[in-house]
Every structure is written in C-alpha cells, then in structure tokens.
mmCIF file of C-alpha atoms and ligand atoms in Angstrom:
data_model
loop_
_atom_site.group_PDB
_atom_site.id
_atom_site.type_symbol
_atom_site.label_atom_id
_atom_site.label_comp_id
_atom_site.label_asym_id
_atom_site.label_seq_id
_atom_site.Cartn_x
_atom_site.Cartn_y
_atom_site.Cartn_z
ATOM 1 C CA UNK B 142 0.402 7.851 18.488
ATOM 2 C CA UNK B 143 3.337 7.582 15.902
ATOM 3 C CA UNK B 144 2.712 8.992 12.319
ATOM 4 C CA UNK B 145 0.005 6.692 10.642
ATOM 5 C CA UNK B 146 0.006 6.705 6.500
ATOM 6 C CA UNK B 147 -2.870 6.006 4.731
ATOM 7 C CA UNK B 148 -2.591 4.784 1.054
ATOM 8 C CA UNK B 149 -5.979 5.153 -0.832
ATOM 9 C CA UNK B 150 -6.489 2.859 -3.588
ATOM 10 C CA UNK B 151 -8.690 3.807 -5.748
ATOM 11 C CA UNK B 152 -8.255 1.179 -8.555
ATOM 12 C CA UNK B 153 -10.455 1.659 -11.449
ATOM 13 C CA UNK B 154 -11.993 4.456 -9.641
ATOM 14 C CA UNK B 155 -13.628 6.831 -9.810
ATOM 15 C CA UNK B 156 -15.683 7.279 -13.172
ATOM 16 C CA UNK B 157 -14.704 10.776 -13.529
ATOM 17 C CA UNK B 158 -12.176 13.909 -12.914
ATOM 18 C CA UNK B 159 -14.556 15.468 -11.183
ATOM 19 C CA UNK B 160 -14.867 12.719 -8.354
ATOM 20 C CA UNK B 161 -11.281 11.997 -8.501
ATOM 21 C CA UNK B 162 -10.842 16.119 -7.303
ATOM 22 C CA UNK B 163 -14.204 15.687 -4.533
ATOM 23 C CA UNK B 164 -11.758 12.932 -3.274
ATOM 24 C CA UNK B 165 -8.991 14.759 -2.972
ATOM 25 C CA UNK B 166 -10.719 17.210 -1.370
ATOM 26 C CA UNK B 167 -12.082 15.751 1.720
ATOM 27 C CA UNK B 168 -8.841 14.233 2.333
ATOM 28 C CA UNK B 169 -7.064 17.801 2.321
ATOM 29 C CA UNK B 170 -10.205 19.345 4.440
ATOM 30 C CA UNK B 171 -9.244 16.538 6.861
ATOM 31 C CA UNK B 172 -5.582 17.458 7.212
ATOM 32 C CA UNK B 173 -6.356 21.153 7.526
ATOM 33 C CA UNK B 174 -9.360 20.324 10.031
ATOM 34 C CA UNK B 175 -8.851 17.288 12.269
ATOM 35 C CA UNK B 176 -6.386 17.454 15.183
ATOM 36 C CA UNK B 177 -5.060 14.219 15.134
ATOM 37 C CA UNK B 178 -4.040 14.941 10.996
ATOM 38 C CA UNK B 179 -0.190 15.485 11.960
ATOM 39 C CA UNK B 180 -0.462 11.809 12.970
ATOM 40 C CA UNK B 181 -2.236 10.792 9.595
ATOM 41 C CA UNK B 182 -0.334 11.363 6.501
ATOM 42 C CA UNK B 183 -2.769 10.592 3.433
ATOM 43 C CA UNK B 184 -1.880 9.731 -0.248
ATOM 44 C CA UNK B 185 -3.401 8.619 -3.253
ATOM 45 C CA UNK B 186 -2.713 5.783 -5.242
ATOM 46 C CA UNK B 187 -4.554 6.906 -8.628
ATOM 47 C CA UNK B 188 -5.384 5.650 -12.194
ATOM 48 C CA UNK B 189 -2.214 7.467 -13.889
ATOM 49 C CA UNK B 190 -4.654 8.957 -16.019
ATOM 50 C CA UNK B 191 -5.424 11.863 -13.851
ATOM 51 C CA UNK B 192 -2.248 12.343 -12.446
ATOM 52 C CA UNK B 193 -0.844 15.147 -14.965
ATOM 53 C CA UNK B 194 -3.971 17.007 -13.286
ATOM 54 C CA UNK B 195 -3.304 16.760 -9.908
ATOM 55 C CA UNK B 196 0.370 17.042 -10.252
ATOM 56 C CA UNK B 197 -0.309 20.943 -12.099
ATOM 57 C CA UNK B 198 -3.149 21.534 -8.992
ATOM 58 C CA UNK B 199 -0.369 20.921 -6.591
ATOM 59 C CA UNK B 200 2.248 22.943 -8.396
ATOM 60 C CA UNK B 201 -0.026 26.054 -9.087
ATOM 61 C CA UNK B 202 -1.195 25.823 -4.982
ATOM 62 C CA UNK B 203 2.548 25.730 -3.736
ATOM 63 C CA UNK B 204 1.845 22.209 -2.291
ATOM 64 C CA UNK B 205 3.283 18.633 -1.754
ATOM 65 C CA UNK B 206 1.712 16.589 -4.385
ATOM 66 C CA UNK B 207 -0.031 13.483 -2.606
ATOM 67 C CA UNK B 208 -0.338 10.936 -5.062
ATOM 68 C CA UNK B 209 1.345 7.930 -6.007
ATOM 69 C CA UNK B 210 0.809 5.169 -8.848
ATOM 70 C CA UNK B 211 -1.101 2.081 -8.962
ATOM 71 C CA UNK B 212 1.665 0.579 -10.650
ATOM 72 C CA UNK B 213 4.844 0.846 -13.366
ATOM 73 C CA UNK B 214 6.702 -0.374 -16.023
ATOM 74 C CA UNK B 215 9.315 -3.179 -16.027
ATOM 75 C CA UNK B 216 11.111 -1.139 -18.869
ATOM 76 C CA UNK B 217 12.568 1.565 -18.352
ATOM 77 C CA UNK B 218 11.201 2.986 -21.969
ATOM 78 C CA UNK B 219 10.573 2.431 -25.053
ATOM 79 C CA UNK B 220 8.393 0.821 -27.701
ATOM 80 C CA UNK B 221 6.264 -0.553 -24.794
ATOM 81 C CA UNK B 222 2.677 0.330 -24.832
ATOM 82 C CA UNK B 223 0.322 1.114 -22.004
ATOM 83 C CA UNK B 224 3.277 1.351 -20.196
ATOM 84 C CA UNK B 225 4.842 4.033 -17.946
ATOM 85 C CA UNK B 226 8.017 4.270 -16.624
ATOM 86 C CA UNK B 227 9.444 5.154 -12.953
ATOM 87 C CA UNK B 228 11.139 8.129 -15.010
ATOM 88 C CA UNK B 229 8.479 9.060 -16.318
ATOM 89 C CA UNK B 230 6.930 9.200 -13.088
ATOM 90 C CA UNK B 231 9.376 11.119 -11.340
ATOM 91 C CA UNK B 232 10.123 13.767 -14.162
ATOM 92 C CA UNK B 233 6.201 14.471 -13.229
ATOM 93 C CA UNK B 234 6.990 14.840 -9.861
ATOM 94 C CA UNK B 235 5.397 11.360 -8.538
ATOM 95 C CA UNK B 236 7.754 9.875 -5.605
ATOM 96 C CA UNK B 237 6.281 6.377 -5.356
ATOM 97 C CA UNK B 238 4.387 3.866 -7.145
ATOM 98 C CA UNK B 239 2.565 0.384 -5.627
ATOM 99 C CA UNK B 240 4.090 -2.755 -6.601
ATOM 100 C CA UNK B 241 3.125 -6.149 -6.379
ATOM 101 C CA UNK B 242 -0.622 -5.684 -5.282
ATOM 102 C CA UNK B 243 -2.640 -8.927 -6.129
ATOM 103 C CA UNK B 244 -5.294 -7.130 -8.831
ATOM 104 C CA UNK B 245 -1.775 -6.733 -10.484
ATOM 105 C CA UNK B 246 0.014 -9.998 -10.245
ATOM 106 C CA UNK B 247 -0.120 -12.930 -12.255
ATOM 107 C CA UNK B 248 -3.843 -15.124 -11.770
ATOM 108 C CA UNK B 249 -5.874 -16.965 -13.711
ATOM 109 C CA UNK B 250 -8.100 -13.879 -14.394
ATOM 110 C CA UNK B 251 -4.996 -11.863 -15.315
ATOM 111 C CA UNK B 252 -3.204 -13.755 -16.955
ATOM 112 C CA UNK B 253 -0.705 -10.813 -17.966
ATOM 113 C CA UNK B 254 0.299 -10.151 -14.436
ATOM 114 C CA UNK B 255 3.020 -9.738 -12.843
ATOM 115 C CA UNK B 256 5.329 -12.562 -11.300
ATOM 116 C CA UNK B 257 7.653 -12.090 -8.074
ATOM 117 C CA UNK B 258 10.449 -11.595 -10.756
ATOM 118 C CA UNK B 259 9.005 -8.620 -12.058
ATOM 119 C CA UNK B 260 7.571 -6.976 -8.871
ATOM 120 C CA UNK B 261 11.486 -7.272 -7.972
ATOM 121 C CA UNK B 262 12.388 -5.322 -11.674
ATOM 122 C CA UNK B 263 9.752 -3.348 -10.842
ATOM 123 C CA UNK B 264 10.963 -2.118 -7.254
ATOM 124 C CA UNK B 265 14.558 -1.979 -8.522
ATOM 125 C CA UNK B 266 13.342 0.612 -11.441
ATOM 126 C CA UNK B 267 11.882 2.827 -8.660
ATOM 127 C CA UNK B 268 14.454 2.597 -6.462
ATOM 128 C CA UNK B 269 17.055 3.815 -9.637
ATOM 129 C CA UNK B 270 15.096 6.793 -9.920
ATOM 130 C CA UNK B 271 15.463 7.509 -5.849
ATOM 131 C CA UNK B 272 11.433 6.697 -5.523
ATOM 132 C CA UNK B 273 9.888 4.755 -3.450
ATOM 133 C CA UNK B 274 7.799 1.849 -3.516
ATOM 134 C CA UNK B 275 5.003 0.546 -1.666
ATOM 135 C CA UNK B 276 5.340 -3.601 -1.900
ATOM 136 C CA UNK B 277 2.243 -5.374 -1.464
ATOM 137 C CA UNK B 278 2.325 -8.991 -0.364
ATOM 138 C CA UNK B 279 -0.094 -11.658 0.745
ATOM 139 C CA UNK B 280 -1.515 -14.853 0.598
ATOM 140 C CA UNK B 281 -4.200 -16.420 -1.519
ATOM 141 C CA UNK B 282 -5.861 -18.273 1.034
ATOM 142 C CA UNK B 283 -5.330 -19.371 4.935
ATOM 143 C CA UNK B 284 -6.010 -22.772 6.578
ATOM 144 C CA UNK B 285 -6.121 -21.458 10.545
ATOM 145 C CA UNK B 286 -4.639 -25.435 11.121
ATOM 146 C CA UNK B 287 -1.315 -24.623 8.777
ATOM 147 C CA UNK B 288 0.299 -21.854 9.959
ATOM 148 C CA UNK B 289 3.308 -23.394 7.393
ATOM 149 C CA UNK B 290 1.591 -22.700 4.152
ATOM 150 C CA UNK B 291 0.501 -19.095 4.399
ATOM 151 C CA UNK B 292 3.797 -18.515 6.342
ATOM 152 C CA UNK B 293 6.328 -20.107 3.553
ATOM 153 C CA UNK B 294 4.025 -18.505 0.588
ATOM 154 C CA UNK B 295 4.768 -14.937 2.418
ATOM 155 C CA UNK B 296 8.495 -15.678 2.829
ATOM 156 C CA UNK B 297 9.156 -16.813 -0.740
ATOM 157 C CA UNK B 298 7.081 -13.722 -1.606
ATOM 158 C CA UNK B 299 9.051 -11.293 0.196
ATOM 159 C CA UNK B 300 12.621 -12.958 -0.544
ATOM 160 C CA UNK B 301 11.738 -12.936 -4.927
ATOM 161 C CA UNK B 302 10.476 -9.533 -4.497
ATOM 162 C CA UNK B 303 13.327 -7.916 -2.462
ATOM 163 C CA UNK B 304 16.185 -9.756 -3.986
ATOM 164 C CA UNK B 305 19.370 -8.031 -4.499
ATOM 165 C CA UNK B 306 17.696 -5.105 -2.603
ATOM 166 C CA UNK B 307 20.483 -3.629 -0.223
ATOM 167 C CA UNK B 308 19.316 -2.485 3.329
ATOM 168 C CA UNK B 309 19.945 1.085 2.382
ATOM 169 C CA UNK B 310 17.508 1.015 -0.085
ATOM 170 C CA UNK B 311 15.140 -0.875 1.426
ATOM 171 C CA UNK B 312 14.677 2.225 3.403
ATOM 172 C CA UNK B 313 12.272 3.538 0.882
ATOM 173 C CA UNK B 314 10.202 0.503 -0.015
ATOM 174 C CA UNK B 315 7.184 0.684 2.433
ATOM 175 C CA UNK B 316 5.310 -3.104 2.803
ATOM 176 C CA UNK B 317 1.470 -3.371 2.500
ATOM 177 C CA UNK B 318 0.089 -6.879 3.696
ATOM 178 C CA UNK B 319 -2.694 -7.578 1.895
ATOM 179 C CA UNK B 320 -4.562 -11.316 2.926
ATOM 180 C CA UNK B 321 -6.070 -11.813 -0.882
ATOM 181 C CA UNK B 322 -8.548 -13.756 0.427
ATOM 182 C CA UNK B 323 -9.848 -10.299 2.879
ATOM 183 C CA UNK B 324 -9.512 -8.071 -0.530
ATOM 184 C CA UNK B 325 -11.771 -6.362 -2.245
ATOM 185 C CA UNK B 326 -15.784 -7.641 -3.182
ATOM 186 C CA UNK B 327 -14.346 -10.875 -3.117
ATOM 187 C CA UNK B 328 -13.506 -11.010 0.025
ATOM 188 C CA UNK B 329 -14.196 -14.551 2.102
ATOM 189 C CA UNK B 330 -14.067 -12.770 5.536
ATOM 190 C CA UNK B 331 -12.094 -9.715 6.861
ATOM 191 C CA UNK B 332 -9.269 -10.966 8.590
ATOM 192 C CA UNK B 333 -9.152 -10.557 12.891
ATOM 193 C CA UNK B 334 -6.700 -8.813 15.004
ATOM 194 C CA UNK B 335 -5.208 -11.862 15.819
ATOM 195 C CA UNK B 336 -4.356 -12.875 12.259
ATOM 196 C CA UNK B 337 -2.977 -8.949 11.387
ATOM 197 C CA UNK B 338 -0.613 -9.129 14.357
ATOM 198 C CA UNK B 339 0.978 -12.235 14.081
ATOM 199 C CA UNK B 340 1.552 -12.283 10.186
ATOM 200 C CA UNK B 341 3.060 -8.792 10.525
ATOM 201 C CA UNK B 342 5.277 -10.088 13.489
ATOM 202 C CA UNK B 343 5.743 -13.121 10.772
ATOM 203 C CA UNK B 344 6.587 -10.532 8.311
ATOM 204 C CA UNK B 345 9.065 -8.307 10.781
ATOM 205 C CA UNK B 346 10.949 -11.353 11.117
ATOM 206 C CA UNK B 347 11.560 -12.671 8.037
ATOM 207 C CA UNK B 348 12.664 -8.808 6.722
ATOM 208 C CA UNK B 349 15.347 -9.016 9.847
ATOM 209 C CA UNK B 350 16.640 -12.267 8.979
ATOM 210 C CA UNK B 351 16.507 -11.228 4.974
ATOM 211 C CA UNK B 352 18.272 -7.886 5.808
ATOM 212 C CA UNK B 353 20.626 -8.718 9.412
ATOM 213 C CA UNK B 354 18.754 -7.561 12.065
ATOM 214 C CA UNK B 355 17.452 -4.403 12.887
ATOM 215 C CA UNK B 356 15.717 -2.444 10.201
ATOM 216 C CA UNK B 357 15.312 1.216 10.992
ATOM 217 C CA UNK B 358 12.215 2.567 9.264
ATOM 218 C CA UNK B 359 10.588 -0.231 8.745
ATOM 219 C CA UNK B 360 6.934 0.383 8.069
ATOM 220 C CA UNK B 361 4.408 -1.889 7.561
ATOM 221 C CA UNK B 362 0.894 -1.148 6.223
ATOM 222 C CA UNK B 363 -2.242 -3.599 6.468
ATOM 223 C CA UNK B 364 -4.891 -3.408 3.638
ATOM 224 C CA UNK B 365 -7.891 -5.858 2.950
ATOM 225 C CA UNK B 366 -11.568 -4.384 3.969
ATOM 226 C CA UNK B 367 -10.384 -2.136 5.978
ATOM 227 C CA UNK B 368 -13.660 0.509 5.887
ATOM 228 C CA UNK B 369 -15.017 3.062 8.086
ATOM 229 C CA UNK B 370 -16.151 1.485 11.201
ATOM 230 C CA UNK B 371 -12.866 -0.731 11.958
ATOM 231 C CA UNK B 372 -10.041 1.334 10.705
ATOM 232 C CA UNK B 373 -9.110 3.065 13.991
ATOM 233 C CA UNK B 374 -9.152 -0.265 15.044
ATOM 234 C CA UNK B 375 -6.778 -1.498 13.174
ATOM 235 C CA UNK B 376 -4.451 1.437 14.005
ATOM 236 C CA UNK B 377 -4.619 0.748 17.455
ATOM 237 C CA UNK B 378 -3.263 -2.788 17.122
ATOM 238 C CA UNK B 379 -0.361 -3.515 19.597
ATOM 239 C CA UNK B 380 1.441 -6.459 20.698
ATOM 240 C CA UNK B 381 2.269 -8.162 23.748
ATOM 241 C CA UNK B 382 5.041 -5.713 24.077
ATOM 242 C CA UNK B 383 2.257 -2.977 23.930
ATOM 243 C CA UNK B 384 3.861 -1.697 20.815
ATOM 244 C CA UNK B 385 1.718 -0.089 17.705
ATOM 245 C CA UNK B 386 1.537 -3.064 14.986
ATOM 246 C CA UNK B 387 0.266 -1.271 12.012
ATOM 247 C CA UNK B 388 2.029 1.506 10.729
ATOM 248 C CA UNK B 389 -0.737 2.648 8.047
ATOM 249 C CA UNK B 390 -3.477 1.548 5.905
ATOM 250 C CA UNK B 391 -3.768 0.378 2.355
ATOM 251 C CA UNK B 392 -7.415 1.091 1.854
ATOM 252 C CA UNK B 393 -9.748 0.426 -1.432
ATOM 253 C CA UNK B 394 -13.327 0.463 -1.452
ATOM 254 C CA UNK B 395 -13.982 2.749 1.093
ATOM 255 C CA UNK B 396 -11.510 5.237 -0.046
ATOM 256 C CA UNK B 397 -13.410 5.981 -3.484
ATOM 257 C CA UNK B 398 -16.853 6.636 -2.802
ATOM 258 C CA UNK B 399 -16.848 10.574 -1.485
ATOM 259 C CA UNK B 400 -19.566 9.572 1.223
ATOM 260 C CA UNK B 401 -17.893 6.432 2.457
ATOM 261 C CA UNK B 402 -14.406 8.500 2.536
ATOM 262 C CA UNK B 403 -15.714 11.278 4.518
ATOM 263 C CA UNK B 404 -17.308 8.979 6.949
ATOM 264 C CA UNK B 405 -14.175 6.652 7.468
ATOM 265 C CA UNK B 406 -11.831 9.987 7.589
ATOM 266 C CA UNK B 407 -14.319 11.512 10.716
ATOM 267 C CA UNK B 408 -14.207 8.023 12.503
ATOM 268 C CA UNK B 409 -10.690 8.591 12.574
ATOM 269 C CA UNK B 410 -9.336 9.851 15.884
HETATM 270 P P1 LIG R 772 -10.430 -3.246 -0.204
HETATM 271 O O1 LIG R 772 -9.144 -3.260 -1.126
HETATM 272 O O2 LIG R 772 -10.191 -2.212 0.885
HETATM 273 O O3 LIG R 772 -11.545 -2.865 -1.096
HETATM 274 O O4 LIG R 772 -10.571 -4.621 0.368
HETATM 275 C C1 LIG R 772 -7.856 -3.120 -0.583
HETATM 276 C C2 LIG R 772 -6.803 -3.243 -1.654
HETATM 277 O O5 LIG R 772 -6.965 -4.062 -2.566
HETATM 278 O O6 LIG R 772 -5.799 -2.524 -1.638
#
C-alpha cells in the first residue's frame, strides 16, 4: 500500500488543551506502535489557538511538528483582526493550512465566508511562503439522475480556486473532496464507493486538462463521515485499473473524541 495521509479535523474541537494533547497522543502511540504506520502519515488540522503549544512540544522533543491550520488570512498582515497570516504561520514553523473547506466558505449560515476568489488568494498566500495547502472542494447536494450539475459545480470550483496556479506549484496543494451533503452532523447520507471513485476520477481529469496532462504528485484525499468502521474501506478503494483511488483521509468527528480516535486508528490496518 502507497503512503496514506490522514488530515484530522478537529474544528471547534476539543474543549480543552488537555484533550487537544490526549489527541495527539494516541496518534503518535500509533506511529510508534502499529506496523502499517510508515504507510499512514497523520496530521492535525487544529484551532490555531493551541498551536504555539504544540509547535514548542515538538521543538523541545527534537520532532516534526504535525499540525496544520484550519484556515488563513487573505492578507498578508496588518490591521486585520482575528486574522492570521501564512507568515505568520510559517515563522511558527506550520507548513500547511486547509483552504476552502465548506464550514469556511461563503453560506447562508456564514455569511462571512469565503468565496472561490478568496480560497484562490488564500492558496496563492501559502504557496508565497513555500507552504502548502490542503484545498477542499465539493458539492452542496447530488441528484444521482444529473451527473452534469454536481460535475460542472466541481469544475468551476476547482478552476476559481486554482487560477493562475502554475503546475510547479500545484505540487504542494494537496485536494480534499468533501460531498457537503456527507459532512459533518448534517450529513443526508455517507456517500458509496461508487460515488468516491468516480468524482475523484471526475476530479483527476479536470486537474489534467486544467494543468496539461500528467500531474506528478497528485494526491487526492476524501473526507465526509468517514469514522471508524469504514475508513480502511475507503483506503482500499481502487478502480477498474486496480489502482488505489484515495490517497488519504480528511476526517472530523471521529478524529476528536479520544475514544472514537483510538478505535478508528486500531481498525486501521
Ligand atoms: P466529518 O467531517 O468527518 O465529521 O463528516 C469531515 C470534514 O468536515 O472535514
């Protein structure tokens, strides 16, 4: 099996530090414990709040730091409050930041979102800085009859958020496809095997015809109720070609409750 990255969102989560470092924790116990953890390369995508503390725990142990951000600035500094810029970031040692994800774009219960125009600022601020970013894209909702809809949404998605990105940088943006209608509590249904395969073939081929061709590095992640029992699952996903589909998870829920997280790390093979 090819190296499988797992991106834990943990949103507005936990309620406390001292979670936030059990967390941590199991994930770390996991790479030092299970044999198939050279496969499985874990991060965390934090409330920014506790990274200063994690970054200092991974300086004073000699260690890789393994989280990312939930998000950044569209300035790159400033009088801009609540904000955080990719410098910022990086200066504490942080080499990516999510982009893009749906609790984060523009809706009509967040109505200070983001738009595709911004996700691309966004991505292009990172990408200044050499970081990388993890751009999540999806739909809103899928009629199984119009394959069109979902399909056009995804394309216009991907071509507003990447524009003016060169194929050499693309190299460090890693894509997350998150079905917002499989996300989170909300969630109408998870989506099937079917439906992860072909919209991340869909996906494939509209990066090859955005960037000419072959794209070396491409990775693509699938997030949206992914949870302890059908993670590996997901992993496993190949084609017709017999070819892995999935390249990593983007997982929320489960990855922020220290029981549920030690569970779906153990089902992991
Ligand atoms: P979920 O969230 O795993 O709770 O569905 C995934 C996400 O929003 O990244």
């Amino acid at each position: 099996m090819k190296t499988k990255y797992i991106i834990a969102n943990w949103k507005e989560n936990p309620e406390n530090l001292e979670i936030a470092t059990q967390l941590v924790k199991i994930s770390k116990d996991f790479h030092n414990s299970n044999n198939s953890s050279p496969h499985i390369v874990i991060t965390h995508a934090i409330p920014s709040i506790f990274a200063g503390f994690f970054i200092n725990e991974s300086k004073n142990m000699g260690e890789k730091t393994n989280i990312i951000l939930q998000n950044i600035s569209c300035f790159e500094g400033g009088s801009h409050t609540g904000e955080i810029s990719a410098l910022q970031a990086k200066n504490l040692g942080i080499e990516m930041s999510l982009v893009g994800h749906s609790e984060t774009r523009l809706q009509p219960q967040n109505p200070k979102g983001d738009e595709d125009n911004q996700v691309n600022i966004k991505i292009k601020n990172l990408l200044k800085e050499n970081m990388w970013a993890c751009l999540c894209v999806g739909e809103y909702s899928r009629d199984e009859n119009d394959s069109n809809t979902y399909e056009s949404f995804l394309q216009t998605q991907l071509q507003n958020c990447l524009k003016d990105i060169t194929l050499e940088n693309f190299n460090r943006i890693i894509i997350a496809y998150e079905p917002v209608w499989a996300i989170g509590k909300g969630a109408i249904r998870s989506a099937t095997n079917q439906e992860i395969i072909e919209t991340i073939y869909f996906i494939k081929q509209c990066l090859r015809k955005m960037f000419g061709g072959n794209i070396p590095n491409l990775k693509i992640l699938y997030g949206g109720s992914v949870n302890e029992n059908n993670a590996q699952e997901i992993l496993n996903l190949k084609n017709h070609d017999d070819i892995e589909v999935v390249d990593g998870l983007l997982v929320g829920r489960a990855s922020c409750d220290p029981k549920l997280w030690t569970t779906f790390l153990s089902n992991l093979q």
